[in-house]
XYZ file of C-alpha atoms in Angstrom:
407
model
C 12.640 105.360 55.071
C 9.047 106.541 54.536
C 5.855 106.249 56.499
C 2.994 104.083 55.216
C 1.291 107.212 54.015
C 4.304 108.085 51.898
C 5.622 110.910 54.087
C 9.161 111.103 55.395
C 9.448 110.898 59.181
C 11.365 113.671 60.926
C 14.945 112.778 61.819
C 16.437 113.059 65.285
C 16.552 116.638 66.506
C 19.771 118.374 65.601
C 21.952 119.402 68.549
C 22.453 123.071 68.791
C 26.162 123.947 68.496
C 26.147 125.902 71.770
C 28.717 123.579 73.402
C 31.563 124.338 71.024
C 30.333 127.804 70.235
C 30.406 128.937 73.859
C 33.022 126.632 75.414
C 35.951 127.917 73.371
C 35.375 131.622 74.107
C 34.797 130.757 77.758
C 38.083 128.852 77.860
C 39.892 131.779 76.253
C 38.384 134.172 78.792
C 39.409 131.958 81.714
C 42.963 131.512 80.427
C 43.287 135.237 79.764
C 42.034 136.015 83.251
C 44.500 133.549 84.766
C 47.422 134.983 82.805
C 46.258 138.465 83.703
C 46.243 137.591 87.391
C 49.749 136.152 87.083
C 50.931 139.273 85.310
C 49.321 141.477 87.950
C 50.893 139.505 90.784
C 54.230 139.469 88.950
C 54.152 143.244 88.488
C 53.151 143.811 92.097
C 56.140 141.706 93.143
C 58.347 143.671 90.758
C 57.093 146.982 92.139
C 57.626 145.815 95.713
C 61.077 144.479 94.866
C 62.072 147.659 93.054
C 60.933 149.795 95.982
C 62.960 147.636 98.342
C 65.990 147.803 96.062
C 65.773 151.590 95.808
C 65.537 151.944 99.578
C 68.294 149.390 100.062
C 70.712 151.271 97.823
C 69.977 154.512 99.623
C 70.507 152.896 103.005
C 73.732 151.286 101.883
C 75.135 154.577 100.645
C 74.209 156.247 103.891
C 76.579 153.828 105.642
C 79.395 154.040 103.090
C 81.883 156.857 103.372
C 83.574 156.626 99.999
C 80.759 155.858 97.554
C 80.377 159.431 96.321
C 84.005 159.985 95.323
C 83.415 160.389 91.598
C 87.081 161.136 90.988
C 88.177 157.740 92.295
C 87.802 155.003 89.677
C 87.749 152.140 92.191
C 84.849 153.685 94.110
C 82.949 154.333 90.889
C 83.389 150.738 89.704
C 82.216 149.337 93.028
C 79.206 151.633 93.263
C 77.987 150.996 89.711
C 78.537 147.253 89.917
C 76.717 147.019 93.235
C 73.747 148.978 91.878
C 73.467 146.624 88.895
C 73.854 143.382 90.838
C 73.905 142.803 94.584
C 71.552 145.696 95.326
C 68.839 143.522 93.743
C 69.107 140.807 96.412
C 65.618 140.612 97.882
C 64.736 140.635 101.587
C 64.083 137.344 103.353
C 60.637 135.976 104.027
C 59.823 135.494 107.686
C 59.720 131.718 107.242
C 63.097 131.527 105.459
C 65.720 132.154 108.142
C 68.625 130.257 106.594
C 70.988 131.751 104.051
C 70.131 129.362 101.245
C 66.383 129.672 101.768
C 66.673 133.431 101.873
C 68.845 133.737 98.769
C 66.602 131.308 96.907
C 63.999 134.063 96.678
C 66.398 136.172 94.632
C 67.630 133.165 92.649
C 64.078 132.279 91.619
C 63.206 135.911 90.980
C 65.933 136.208 88.338
C 65.671 132.648 87.012
C 65.151 133.006 83.234
C 62.633 130.143 83.346
C 60.409 132.093 85.737
C 60.433 135.568 84.254
C 58.870 134.966 80.840
C 55.237 135.234 81.947
C 55.196 138.413 79.920
C 57.707 139.386 77.281
C 57.405 143.018 78.330
C 58.158 142.445 82.001
C 60.312 145.069 83.626
C 62.830 142.927 85.445
C 66.058 144.851 85.952
C 68.819 143.956 83.534
C 71.703 142.287 85.366
C 75.212 141.457 84.085
C 75.764 137.926 82.852
C 78.287 137.141 85.579
C 75.729 137.941 88.293
C 73.212 135.662 86.595
C 75.713 132.782 86.689
C 76.611 133.589 90.297
C 72.956 133.198 91.282
C 72.854 129.949 89.336
C 75.991 128.469 90.895
C 75.844 129.611 94.519
C 72.955 127.288 95.353
C 74.916 124.285 94.091
C 78.597 124.866 94.889
C 78.542 124.806 98.691
C 78.299 128.555 99.283
C 75.746 127.837 102.012
C 77.417 124.704 103.377
C 77.149 123.978 107.098
C 80.950 123.737 107.283
C 81.139 127.531 107.359
C 79.876 127.419 110.940
C 82.411 126.506 113.640
C 81.463 126.434 117.306
C 82.877 125.654 120.734
C 81.893 125.939 124.375
C 85.430 126.763 125.591
C 84.533 129.606 125.563
C 81.018 129.680 124.045
C 81.720 131.029 120.575
C 80.351 130.754 117.043
C 82.750 131.400 114.179
C 82.073 132.032 110.502
C 84.757 130.335 108.423
C 85.285 131.633 104.882
C 87.276 129.943 102.132
C 90.718 131.518 101.608
C 90.519 133.338 104.946
C 92.527 130.848 106.994
C 89.886 128.105 106.893
C 92.349 125.243 107.404
C 93.921 126.874 110.438
C 90.614 127.913 111.991
C 89.267 124.407 111.576
C 92.302 123.173 113.485
C 91.699 125.720 116.249
C 88.128 124.605 116.844
C 88.970 120.919 116.574
C 91.536 121.374 119.347
C 89.048 123.287 121.482
C 86.497 120.499 120.964
C 88.928 117.596 121.355
C 86.927 115.987 124.157
C 83.875 115.841 121.865
C 85.669 113.039 120.043
C 86.452 110.944 123.119
C 86.657 108.092 123.903
C 86.190 106.808 120.321
C 87.496 109.499 117.899
C 86.689 107.672 114.668
C 83.216 106.594 115.764
C 82.312 109.967 117.228
C 83.998 112.344 114.787
C 84.532 110.324 111.640
C 87.625 109.791 109.549
C 89.013 113.277 110.221
C 88.576 112.835 113.985
C 87.800 116.514 114.200
C 84.771 118.317 115.622
C 84.858 121.880 114.340
C 81.225 122.078 115.467
C 80.825 121.164 119.109
C 78.387 118.403 120.008
C 77.628 120.088 123.323
C 74.665 122.383 123.870
C 75.510 125.932 122.852
C 74.068 128.926 124.724
C 71.537 130.786 122.609
C 73.389 134.039 123.204
C 76.853 132.722 122.277
C 78.643 135.500 120.337
C 79.700 135.302 116.699
C 83.133 136.104 115.280
C 84.535 136.280 111.756
C 87.724 137.244 109.957
C 87.520 139.046 106.626
C 90.163 139.604 103.988
C 90.716 142.149 101.257
C 88.659 140.752 98.340
C 91.319 141.415 95.684
C 94.045 139.715 97.716
C 91.699 136.823 98.480
C 90.940 136.472 94.760
C 94.648 136.214 93.968
C 95.218 133.838 96.876
C 92.525 131.529 95.511
C 94.132 131.578 92.079
C 97.594 130.816 93.479
C 96.222 127.976 95.583
C 93.795 126.384 93.124
C 95.047 127.263 89.631
C 98.729 128.202 89.521
C 100.119 124.750 90.266
C 99.555 122.236 87.473
C 99.479 119.375 89.979
C 96.985 121.009 92.349
C 94.802 122.126 89.464
C 94.528 118.577 88.142
C 94.016 116.919 91.537
C 91.547 119.283 93.209
C 89.495 120.423 90.177
C 88.752 123.758 91.852
C 90.152 125.920 89.029
C 86.855 126.224 87.254
C 85.589 126.102 84.611
C 87.590 122.892 84.323
C 86.731 122.521 80.655
C 89.016 125.525 80.075
C 91.693 125.261 82.755
C 91.732 121.528 83.427
C 90.030 119.680 80.559
C 89.832 115.925 80.343
C 92.750 114.390 78.398
C 92.204 114.596 74.664
C 88.770 116.169 75.006
C 86.999 115.964 71.642
C 84.420 118.170 69.982
C 81.214 116.997 68.284
C 83.039 115.897 65.135
C 85.676 113.943 67.046
C 88.475 116.493 66.764
C 90.683 116.911 69.836
C 90.342 120.348 71.407
C 93.585 122.313 71.645
C 94.477 123.907 74.976
C 92.674 127.204 75.360
C 95.296 128.702 77.682
C 98.608 127.329 76.399
C 99.638 130.741 75.048
C 99.060 132.569 78.356
C 99.791 130.023 81.076
C 103.493 130.932 81.244
C 102.811 134.645 81.678
C 101.651 135.374 85.230
C 99.744 138.564 84.448
C 98.069 137.148 81.347
C 97.186 133.856 83.018
C 95.633 135.532 86.054
C 93.758 138.063 83.906
C 92.420 135.229 81.737
C 91.195 133.391 84.804
C 89.508 136.454 86.272
C 87.754 137.111 82.961
C 86.177 133.660 82.632
C 85.752 132.425 86.220
C 82.056 133.487 86.283
C 81.293 130.855 83.648
C 81.453 128.439 86.592
C 81.734 130.044 90.015
C 83.858 127.976 92.365
C 83.206 128.092 96.094
C 86.644 129.589 96.829
C 85.860 132.721 94.798
C 82.318 133.474 95.983
C 82.113 136.888 97.731
C 82.727 136.739 101.468
C 79.440 138.530 102.124
C 77.527 135.415 101.057
C 79.047 133.187 103.758
C 76.992 132.956 106.960
C 74.584 135.581 105.580
C 77.152 138.266 106.333
C 75.563 140.625 103.817
C 72.563 140.943 106.141
C 73.968 139.780 109.517
C 77.358 141.459 109.843
C 76.002 143.865 112.481
C 75.130 140.889 114.706
C 78.770 139.799 115.002
C 80.558 140.639 118.241
C 83.977 140.446 116.591
C 84.969 141.237 113.005
C 88.684 140.843 112.338
C 90.789 141.584 109.284
C 93.295 139.146 107.806
C 95.600 141.872 106.554
C 98.899 143.400 107.621
C 97.707 143.565 111.229
C 96.403 139.994 111.243
C 98.541 138.935 114.213
C 97.385 141.918 116.251
C 93.808 141.137 115.286
C 94.274 137.609 116.612
C 95.426 139.053 119.921
C 92.399 141.348 119.988
C 90.066 138.400 119.428
C 91.721 136.261 122.108
C 91.520 139.118 124.616
C 87.903 139.923 123.780
C 86.774 136.365 124.463
C 88.659 135.901 127.699
C 92.029 134.465 126.703
C 92.574 131.127 128.428
C 92.274 127.978 126.276
C 91.208 129.985 123.227
C 94.346 132.153 123.356
C 96.581 129.127 123.927
C 95.155 127.182 120.996
C 95.170 130.211 118.687
C 98.810 130.887 119.517
C 99.793 127.247 118.970
C 98.227 127.496 115.515
C 99.199 131.006 114.388
C 102.162 131.815 116.666
C 100.778 135.334 116.861
C 102.303 136.254 120.232
C 105.808 136.222 118.746
C 104.732 138.627 116.015
C 102.953 140.903 118.479
C 105.985 140.984 120.774
C 108.257 141.992 117.894
C 105.639 144.381 116.447
C 105.841 142.665 113.072
C 103.224 143.079 110.384
C 101.949 140.311 108.125
C 103.442 141.214 104.736
C 102.952 137.847 103.089
C 106.657 136.990 103.019
C 106.687 134.607 105.990
C 106.898 130.973 104.977
C 103.854 129.685 106.865
C 100.746 128.093 105.462
C 98.433 130.486 107.279
C 100.319 133.620 106.256
C 98.798 135.162 103.166
C 101.346 135.425 100.384
C 99.063 137.493 98.158
C 100.184 140.970 99.359
C 103.753 140.239 98.291
C 102.638 139.112 94.818
C 99.965 141.555 93.700
C 102.361 143.481 91.455
C 103.482 140.258 89.806
C 100.000 139.018 88.907
C 97.552 141.910 88.856
C 96.904 144.240 85.942
C 94.559 147.221 85.958
C 92.153 145.128 83.897
C 92.102 142.347 86.508
C 91.630 144.914 89.285
C 88.568 146.339 87.540
C 87.057 142.882 87.070
C 87.730 141.930 90.672
C 86.128 145.110 92.001
C 83.031 144.427 89.901
C 82.620 140.814 91.000
C 83.270 141.524 94.678
C 81.625 144.923 95.072
C 79.285 143.575 97.752
C 82.241 142.890 100.064
C 83.388 146.489 99.838
C 79.902 147.968 100.081
C 78.479 145.941 102.958
C 81.401 144.572 104.961
C 83.250 147.831 105.519
C 86.378 146.784 103.612
C 88.647 149.376 102.010
C 90.174 149.103 98.540
C 93.949 148.701 99.022
C 96.113 151.591 97.921
C 98.130 149.448 95.508
C 94.921 148.753 93.557
C 93.906 152.410 93.442
C 97.397 153.359 92.295
C 97.355 150.693 89.585
C 94.139 152.173 88.213
C 95.528 155.712 88.362
C 98.684 154.668 86.526
C 96.648 152.914 83.846
C 94.433 155.958 83.308
C 97.291 158.460 83.083
């Protein structure tokens, strides 16, 4: 369109492209700065964590008497495994007193989804089985409240650990707390009519007690209880991963072909079957095989316990020691009615695993039948934290099995 004088009017002023020209570089700068701050914070956390880990390992070794025996294979396995795995557990924040909250810091620290801020991060490399342990322990009941038993007769807290006499100890505390379920047992204590945690007010300074067990024997005991029996394995579903050891009937693959049994060639050979289980159990960690040091925060609280017993050959004598330490009386009576320990103490008998009682560990009598040197090495790796931090000794039969295999 032209003016009356024939000239062309000027068009609307053109916008200067400063918006796009400057906005994109500014956005890039802001994003880069944000990522840089994340990387800086991430590396500061890594540096702090690594310093803690280094100090932690040194402190642990200062309290361990056997770690430096380079000629002993068991000690070497435990030391190296601990350095690569459990030594990387981070300290608790002040506002995270509970076990699960505390361990969650380490779980998130090693979570693959959280560590890819930078592809060149310097997170320590951890074995795959420790990665799956961190994944599973927050979901499989490792921090369940049922690990804590308590009573006021006498005032006592007890840390109950799977495969360390849990069933019997639950019975002990339910008997001690019988009046907590009166006068209406079902209404007050539920279907089991059992109060292993007292409903009465507990003194703040009530002592803590725990029984520990040799980790290798406990590992075998868990296998015998949860995997060895076809019936138990199918009913309880604790022999995990179930897709391998207890798959659904006629489980099919993606093309509709029925999977064959993955263990049918080894299930009739005790050593092969147990070794196979030990090899693959970390694919899905079951509660009954989690290290004892995880229960009740023992890996950082064991020094706070007034009584630490051992469920080994001297188990019955350890029961007597516990009863005496906490005043005898009702506690001693109930413990004896459950374990019958006074008869053993009177006859000076040791717990060899051959007594036909539910609470008596049968694992010591069967280690030669099920264990191989290979399974021993795996067990020591998985459970190194129990040996390093709980003061447990590797049994001589395991050391000898390794020596025989190496000769």
